[in-house]
Coordinates of C-alpha atoms in Angstrom, one line a residue:
X1 CA -31.9 -121.1 96.5
X2 CA -29.0 -123.7 95.8
X3 CA -29.8 -125.9 98.8
X4 CA -33.3 -126.7 100.4
X5 CA -33.5 -125.1 104.0
X6 CA -33.5 -127.5 106.9
X7 CA -36.9 -128.3 107.8
X8 CA -36.5 -127.4 111.4
X9 CA -35.5 -123.9 110.0
X10 CA -38.7 -123.7 108.0
X11 CA -41.2 -124.9 110.5
X12 CA -39.8 -123.9 113.9
X13 CA -42.0 -124.0 117.0
X14 CA -43.5 -120.7 117.2
X15 CA -46.2 -118.6 119.6
X16 CA -49.2 -116.9 118.8
X17 CA -49.9 -113.7 120.7
X18 CA -53.3 -112.2 120.2
X19 CA -54.3 -108.7 121.6
X20 CA -58.0 -108.3 122.5
X21 CA -60.5 -106.6 124.8
X22 CA -62.3 -109.9 124.9
X23 CA -65.6 -108.4 123.4
X24 CA -65.4 -109.7 119.7
X25 CA -67.5 -112.6 120.4
X26 CA -68.2 -114.2 117.1
X27 CA -65.1 -112.8 115.4
X28 CA -63.0 -114.0 118.3
X29 CA -64.4 -117.5 117.8
X30 CA -63.8 -117.5 114.1
X31 CA -60.1 -116.5 115.0
X32 CA -59.7 -119.4 117.5
X33 CA -61.2 -121.8 114.7
X34 CA -58.8 -120.6 112.3
X35 CA -56.1 -121.4 114.9
X36 CA -57.4 -124.9 115.5
X37 CA -57.2 -125.6 111.7
X38 CA -53.7 -124.8 111.2
X39 CA -51.7 -127.3 109.5
X40 CA -48.8 -126.3 111.6
X41 CA -50.1 -125.6 114.9
X42 CA -48.5 -123.4 117.6
X43 CA -47.0 -124.7 120.7
X44 CA -48.1 -121.9 122.6
X45 CA -51.0 -119.2 122.6
X46 CA -51.1 -116.2 124.5
X47 CA -54.1 -113.8 124.8
X48 CA -53.2 -110.3 126.1
X49 CA -56.0 -108.5 127.8
X50 CA -55.7 -105.0 129.4
X51 CA -55.9 -105.0 133.2
X52 CA -59.6 -105.3 134.5
X53 CA -60.9 -107.1 131.3
X54 CA -62.5 -110.6 131.7
X55 CA -60.9 -113.4 129.7
X56 CA -63.3 -114.0 126.6
X57 CA -65.5 -117.0 127.2
X58 CA -64.6 -118.5 123.8
X59 CA -61.3 -119.4 125.1
X60 CA -60.7 -123.1 124.5
X61 CA -58.7 -123.8 127.9
X62 CA -55.1 -124.2 126.5
X63 CA -54.3 -120.4 126.0
X64 CA -51.9 -118.5 128.5
X65 CA -54.0 -115.2 129.2
X66 CA -51.7 -112.3 130.4
X67 CA -52.5 -108.7 131.2
X68 CA -51.1 -105.5 130.3
X69 CA -51.7 -101.6 130.2
X70 CA -54.8 -100.7 127.8
X71 CA -53.5 -100.0 124.5
X72 CA -53.0 -101.7 121.2
X73 CA -49.3 -101.3 121.3
X74 CA -48.9 -102.1 125.0
X75 CA -50.6 -105.3 124.6
X76 CA -48.6 -106.1 121.6
X77 CA -45.4 -105.7 123.6
X78 CA -46.8 -107.6 126.4
X79 CA -47.4 -110.5 124.3
X80 CA -44.1 -110.4 122.4
X81 CA -42.3 -110.4 125.9
X82 CA -44.5 -113.1 127.3
X83 CA -44.0 -115.5 124.0
X84 CA -41.5 -118.5 124.8
X85 CA -40.3 -118.8 121.1
X86 CA -38.4 -116.9 118.9
X87 CA -41.0 -116.9 116.2
X88 CA -44.4 -115.2 116.8
X89 CA -47.5 -114.7 115.1
X90 CA -49.1 -111.6 116.0
X91 CA -52.7 -111.6 115.7
X92 CA -55.8 -109.1 116.3
X93 CA -58.9 -110.7 117.3
X94 CA -60.8 -109.9 114.4
X95 CA -59.0 -112.2 111.5
X96 CA -59.3 -115.4 110.0
X97 CA -57.2 -117.4 107.8
X98 CA -56.6 -120.5 105.8
X99 CA -55.2 -123.8 107.3
X100 CA -51.7 -123.2 105.1
X101 CA -51.1 -119.8 106.4
X102 CA -48.2 -121.0 108.6
X103 CA -46.7 -123.2 105.9
X104 CA -46.7 -120.3 103.3
X105 CA -45.4 -117.8 105.7
X106 CA -42.6 -119.8 107.3
X107 CA -41.6 -120.9 103.6
X108 CA -41.1 -117.2 102.5
X109 CA -39.4 -116.4 105.8
X110 CA -36.9 -119.1 105.4
X111 CA -36.4 -118.5 101.8
X112 CA -36.0 -114.9 101.6
X113 CA -34.1 -114.6 105.1
X114 CA -36.9 -112.3 106.4
X115 CA -37.6 -111.2 109.9
X116 CA -41.0 -110.3 109.3
X117 CA -43.6 -111.6 106.9
X118 CA -47.3 -110.7 106.4
X119 CA -49.6 -112.0 103.9
X120 CA -51.1 -109.4 101.4
X121 CA -54.7 -108.4 102.0
X122 CA -56.2 -106.1 99.4
X123 CA -59.3 -105.3 101.5
X124 CA -56.7 -103.4 103.8
X125 CA -55.9 -101.1 101.1
X126 CA -57.9 -98.2 99.6
X127 CA -60.8 -99.2 97.7
X128 CA -61.2 -97.8 94.0
X129 CA -63.9 -95.5 94.8
X130 CA -61.9 -93.8 97.9
X131 CA -58.3 -94.1 96.5
X132 CA -58.4 -90.6 94.9
X133 CA -59.0 -89.1 98.3
X134 CA -56.0 -90.9 99.7
X135 CA -53.9 -89.8 96.6
X136 CA -54.7 -86.2 96.9
X137 CA -53.9 -86.0 100.8
X138 CA -50.7 -88.2 100.1
X139 CA -51.5 -90.8 102.4
X140 CA -51.7 -93.8 100.2
X141 CA -50.6 -94.0 96.4
X142 CA -50.8 -97.0 94.4
X143 CA -47.9 -97.6 91.5
X144 CA -47.0 -100.1 89.2
X145 CA -43.1 -100.7 89.8
X146 CA -42.6 -104.2 91.6
X147 CA -39.5 -103.8 93.6
X148 CA -41.1 -103.1 96.8
X149 CA -44.8 -103.9 97.8
X150 CA -45.2 -100.9 100.5
X151 CA -43.0 -97.9 100.5
X152 CA -43.1 -95.2 103.1
X153 CA -44.1 -91.7 101.7
X154 CA -42.6 -88.5 103.0
X155 CA -45.7 -87.5 104.8
X156 CA -46.0 -90.7 106.9
X157 CA -48.4 -92.4 104.5
X158 CA -47.3 -95.1 102.0
X159 CA -47.2 -96.2 98.3
X160 CA -48.5 -99.7 97.5
X161 CA -48.1 -102.0 94.4
X162 CA -51.4 -102.0 92.5
X163 CA -51.6 -105.6 91.9
X164 CA -50.3 -108.7 93.9
X165 CA -46.8 -109.8 93.0
X166 CA -46.2 -113.4 91.8
X167 CA -43.6 -114.0 94.5
X168 CA -43.1 -112.3 97.8
X169 CA -41.6 -108.8 97.7
X170 CA -39.7 -106.6 100.4
X171 CA -41.9 -104.0 102.3
X172 CA -41.0 -101.2 104.5
X173 CA -44.3 -101.4 106.5
X174 CA -47.2 -103.7 107.0
X175 CA -50.6 -103.9 108.6
X176 CA -50.6 -105.7 111.8
X177 CA -53.7 -107.8 112.0
X178 CA -51.5 -111.1 111.2
X179 CA -47.9 -111.1 110.8
X180 CA -45.1 -113.5 111.4
X181 CA -41.9 -112.3 113.1
X182 CA -38.7 -112.9 114.9
X183 CA -39.3 -112.3 118.7
X184 CA -35.6 -111.1 119.0
X185 CA -36.0 -108.7 116.2
X186 CA -39.2 -107.0 117.9
X187 CA -37.5 -107.0 121.2
X188 CA -34.3 -105.2 119.8
X189 CA -36.3 -102.2 118.3
X190 CA -37.3 -101.2 121.8
X191 CA -40.9 -100.6 121.3
X192 CA -41.5 -99.5 124.7
X193 CA -40.4 -96.0 123.7
X194 CA -43.5 -95.6 121.6
X195 CA -46.4 -96.5 124.0
X196 CA -47.0 -92.7 123.6
X197 CA -49.3 -93.8 120.5
X198 CA -51.6 -95.4 123.2
X199 CA -52.4 -92.1 125.0
X200 CA -54.9 -90.9 122.3
X201 CA -58.3 -92.4 122.0
X202 CA -57.2 -94.6 119.3
X203 CA -54.1 -96.3 118.5
X204 CA -53.7 -95.0 115.1
X205 CA -50.2 -95.7 113.6
X206 CA -49.0 -98.5 116.2
X207 CA -48.8 -100.9 113.2
X208 CA -46.6 -98.6 111.2
X209 CA -44.4 -97.9 114.3
X210 CA -43.6 -101.6 114.6
X211 CA -42.9 -102.3 111.1
X212 CA -41.3 -99.1 110.0
X213 CA -39.3 -99.1 112.9
X214 CA -38.0 -102.7 112.2
X215 CA -37.3 -101.6 108.4
X216 CA -35.2 -98.5 109.6
X217 CA -33.5 -101.0 112.1
X218 CA -32.0 -103.1 109.2
X219 CA -34.7 -106.0 109.7
X220 CA -36.1 -107.8 106.4
X221 CA -39.9 -107.5 105.8
X222 CA -41.5 -109.4 103.1
X223 CA -45.1 -109.2 101.9
X224 CA -46.4 -112.7 100.7
X225 CA -49.2 -113.3 98.1
X226 CA -51.7 -115.9 97.8
X227 CA -52.3 -116.5 101.5
X228 CA -56.0 -116.4 102.1
X229 CA -56.9 -114.0 105.1
X230 CA -60.1 -112.4 105.9
X231 CA -60.7 -109.1 108.1
X232 CA -63.7 -109.6 110.2
X233 CA -64.1 -106.2 111.5
X234 CA -67.7 -105.1 111.6
X235 CA -69.0 -101.7 110.3
X236 CA -66.5 -99.1 109.8
X237 CA -69.0 -96.6 110.3
X238 CA -68.3 -94.6 113.3
X239 CA -70.9 -93.0 115.9
X240 CA -70.3 -89.4 116.7
X241 CA -67.9 -89.5 119.5
X242 CA -65.9 -92.2 117.9
X243 CA -65.7 -90.2 114.8
X244 CA -64.3 -87.3 117.0
X245 CA -61.9 -89.5 118.9
X246 CA -60.7 -90.9 115.6
X247 CA -60.2 -87.5 114.0
X248 CA -58.1 -86.5 117.3
X249 CA -55.7 -89.5 117.0
X250 CA -55.2 -89.2 113.2
X251 CA -54.3 -85.8 113.6
X252 CA -52.1 -86.1 116.5
X253 CA -50.4 -89.5 116.1
X254 CA -49.7 -88.7 112.4
X255 CA -47.9 -85.6 113.4
X256 CA -45.7 -87.4 116.2
X257 CA -45.0 -90.3 113.8
X258 CA -43.9 -88.1 111.2
X259 CA -41.7 -86.0 113.4
X260 CA -40.2 -89.1 115.0
X261 CA -39.6 -91.3 111.9
X262 CA -39.8 -89.1 108.7
X263 CA -38.7 -85.3 109.4
X264 CA -35.7 -86.3 111.3
X265 CA -34.3 -88.3 108.4
X266 CA -34.0 -85.2 106.4
X267 CA -30.3 -84.8 106.2
X268 CA -30.3 -81.3 104.4
X269 CA -32.0 -78.3 105.0
X270 CA -33.5 -78.5 101.5
X271 CA -34.9 -82.0 102.2
X272 CA -36.4 -81.2 105.6
X273 CA -38.0 -78.2 103.9
X274 CA -39.4 -80.5 101.3
X275 CA -40.6 -83.0 103.9
X276 CA -42.3 -80.1 105.9
X277 CA -44.1 -78.9 102.5
X278 CA -45.4 -82.3 101.6
X279 CA -46.7 -83.0 105.2
X280 CA -48.2 -79.5 105.4
X281 CA -50.2 -80.3 102.2
X282 CA -51.4 -83.6 103.5
X283 CA -52.5 -82.0 106.9
X284 CA -54.3 -79.4 105.2
X285 CA -55.8 -81.4 102.5
X286 CA -57.0 -83.9 104.9
X287 CA -58.5 -81.3 107.2
X288 CA -60.5 -79.8 104.4
X289 CA -62.0 -83.6 104.1
X290 CA -62.7 -83.8 107.6
X291 CA -64.7 -80.2 107.3
X292 CA -66.7 -81.7 104.6
X293 CA -67.6 -84.7 106.6
X294 CA -68.3 -82.5 109.6
X295 CA -70.9 -80.4 107.6
X296 CA -72.2 -83.3 106.1
X297 CA -72.8 -84.9 109.5
X298 CA -73.8 -81.6 111.3
X299 CA -71.0 -82.3 113.8
X300 CA -68.3 -79.8 113.4
X301 CA -66.3 -81.3 116.6
X302 CA -65.0 -83.9 114.1
X303 CA -63.0 -81.4 112.5
X304 CA -62.2 -79.4 115.7
X305 CA -60.7 -82.6 116.9
X306 CA -58.6 -83.0 114.0
X307 CA -57.2 -79.6 114.3
X308 CA -56.7 -80.2 118.1
X309 CA -54.7 -83.4 117.5
X310 CA -52.7 -81.8 114.9
X311 CA -52.0 -78.9 117.6
X312 CA -51.3 -81.4 120.2
X313 CA -48.9 -83.5 117.8
X314 CA -47.1 -80.5 117.0
X315 CA -46.6 -78.8 120.4
X316 CA -46.2 -82.0 122.7
X317 CA -43.7 -84.6 122.9
X318 CA -44.2 -88.3 122.1
X319 CA -44.9 -89.0 125.9
X320 CA -47.8 -86.9 126.3
X321 CA -50.7 -86.7 123.8
X322 CA -53.7 -87.2 125.6
X323 CA -57.0 -85.5 123.9
X324 CA -57.3 -83.1 126.9
X325 CA -53.6 -82.4 126.9

């Protein structure tokens, strides 16, 4: 840039918005310690809980506790609406980060004129051993060209840069565990019309809705390298019922997301046919993987839930996708 941005523009006051069920215990404590250590502290910390859930005992006492309907996106919306600043740091309750996190994100936001910035965290991308599974189902594809860090695919999946860039790069979507955004941009994209995603047992695709919807509306998203973050989520191994709920949500939410944000953008009959063919391959190939998983776990209800989820996403509108619908 020709001139150095004004310090107030680089380091404005900001709100932190945390969505939680209040049951993360040690992970939530680690998050609060990360917040305590920030070299640019927030002037407001908002903790969003679903109605009926007690406040976490780990709270320091300087947080504002607010309540919303239960759901990953519903809680996120409530935090955004409750914030008193136009810069909001959206956090999940199972992440920790370095003290310089806000310095690096705010500098990137100011330098690139971004509306949303987020740190690159390789642990959230497919591991080398499983990357081929995501590739054949067209859910996640690594690439070498460095013009965009994450680009949405015709299936509703994404492609991603296979190595970290040297400088921040534009991105069409981003994970939601930690991102800095302009509140005005998030309010403008009307996330209330997408709380359908919370009707399924798992809020699968909620982060993609927020970020890709912002991208489609013309807001600028940048992925920022060299920001140390750590996802503290425990074991990703699901018990039998959670595996069933997850399979249903993947099938249903992916279908509704694809219809609402991918398929409708096909502006010719040929493009719509191509989008449908690619998505059909993704659904079928992923279904075969669920079948293998079901047989291996001797639990065919997993693949049945995935099929039911797809049928629900195919036939239901975005306002009614409950598992028993």
